[in-house]
Amino acid sequence: MAFIDEITIHARAGRGGDGVVRWRHEKGKEFSGASGGNGGAGGSVWAVAVRDIHRLASYRHVKEFTADRGEDGKRDSQHGRNGADISIELPVGSIITNLSTAQRGGESTKSNPFNKKITLAAEGDRVLLLAGGRGGLGNEHFKASTNTTPYEWTPGKEGEEADFLVELELVADAGLIGLPNAGKSSLLNALTNARSKVAHYAFTTLDPALGTMEEFVLADIPGLIEGASSGKGLGFKFLRHVRRTRVLFHCISLEHDDVEAVYKTVRKELNTFDPLLSDKPEVCILTKSDMVTPEKIHETQKRMEQHSPHVFTVSVIDDVAIKRLKDTLVKLLRAH
Ligand SMILES: Nc1nc2c(ncn2[C@@H]2O[C@H](COP(=O)(O)OP(=O)(O)OP(=O)(O)O)[C@@H](O)[C@H]2O)c(=O)[nH]1
Ligand SMILES: [Mg+2]
């Protein structure tokens, strides 16, 4: 199933139930009192954050969400039942925009008085998207000493309704970035429980993947190339997922003749896309050390230390080096 990080959905909260006109009948009297109950409130629509980055894909064909209507009032002073709320599950990192109010000049609503974009930051976050309509009033409500046989009642209010744009920005502690074929997925698999696809050609990874290393989440971002920030390759679509990572793990294959030039190319793309990205703490990981001579490793390591305070060399076939890298990265993440 294709990875989806942007969808539009339409949702509608329930209408309130109507108030009703009813009479209590007692022997010998035609009307002994108004007893029509109020309508129940319509169900509201909520968004709730789940830890499943593929959840948006399950809404490709179901884009309509409707909460229940409130029940009408009943006789004997009974109020109608409230309509059931519904919760739309969205991945952690979703940013929700109400397109309908945005179109009307950013007007406020009952559910979102300041008409802000809503961000689901952590698992379990629950946010009201649309408020259900209030129930109407039954005739009993209008009973007064001056109005002992009221015929008044009011209808339930419509629930709120809107189109929403949901954009996902993955939330991870660290993002693995670098050119295609740098060994990012191999490293993700070696450091975490993930099983990201690995192959010897560029753009193997088409969708971002997540894995956990101790208490931290790592994201494998599809390869960036020169021009990614202006839409080349896959980079543009996925650069936004780098935005919400705390730390960057910048992977560069030691196979390149000029590792420094490769480093600069990727840094330039990050900076062009969003200067905030290049301000993030960065760890430089030189990969595939088994493919080159110790001299090349030594020389590259020295050069790269001029750019980055944290430079590591690793090969995924060297278990000891992987273990050492993992311990160091965990310590670094705990410190940042
Ligand atoms: N010898 C050796 N090969 C490696 C190492 N790490 C990765 N590779 C190989 O390099 C190739 C690319 O690895 P991937 O992990 O798919 O690279 P990637 O950066 O995820 O590539 P994209 O998804 O295309 O951006 C594969 O053939 C891997 O087997 C390593 O440490 N040593
Ligand atoms: Mg990959």
PDB file of C-alpha atoms in Angstrom, residues 62 124 149 239 307:
ATOM      1  CA  VAL A  62     -13.448   6.586   2.841  1.00  0.00           C
ATOM      2  CA  GLY A 124      -3.433   9.717  22.401  1.00  0.00           C
ATOM      3  CA  THR A 149     -50.029  25.277  28.428  1.00  0.00           C
ATOM      4  CA  LEU A 239      12.042  16.850   3.059  1.00  0.00           C
ATOM      5  CA  HIS A 307      32.395  20.365   9.363  1.00  0.00           C
TER       6      HIS A 307
END
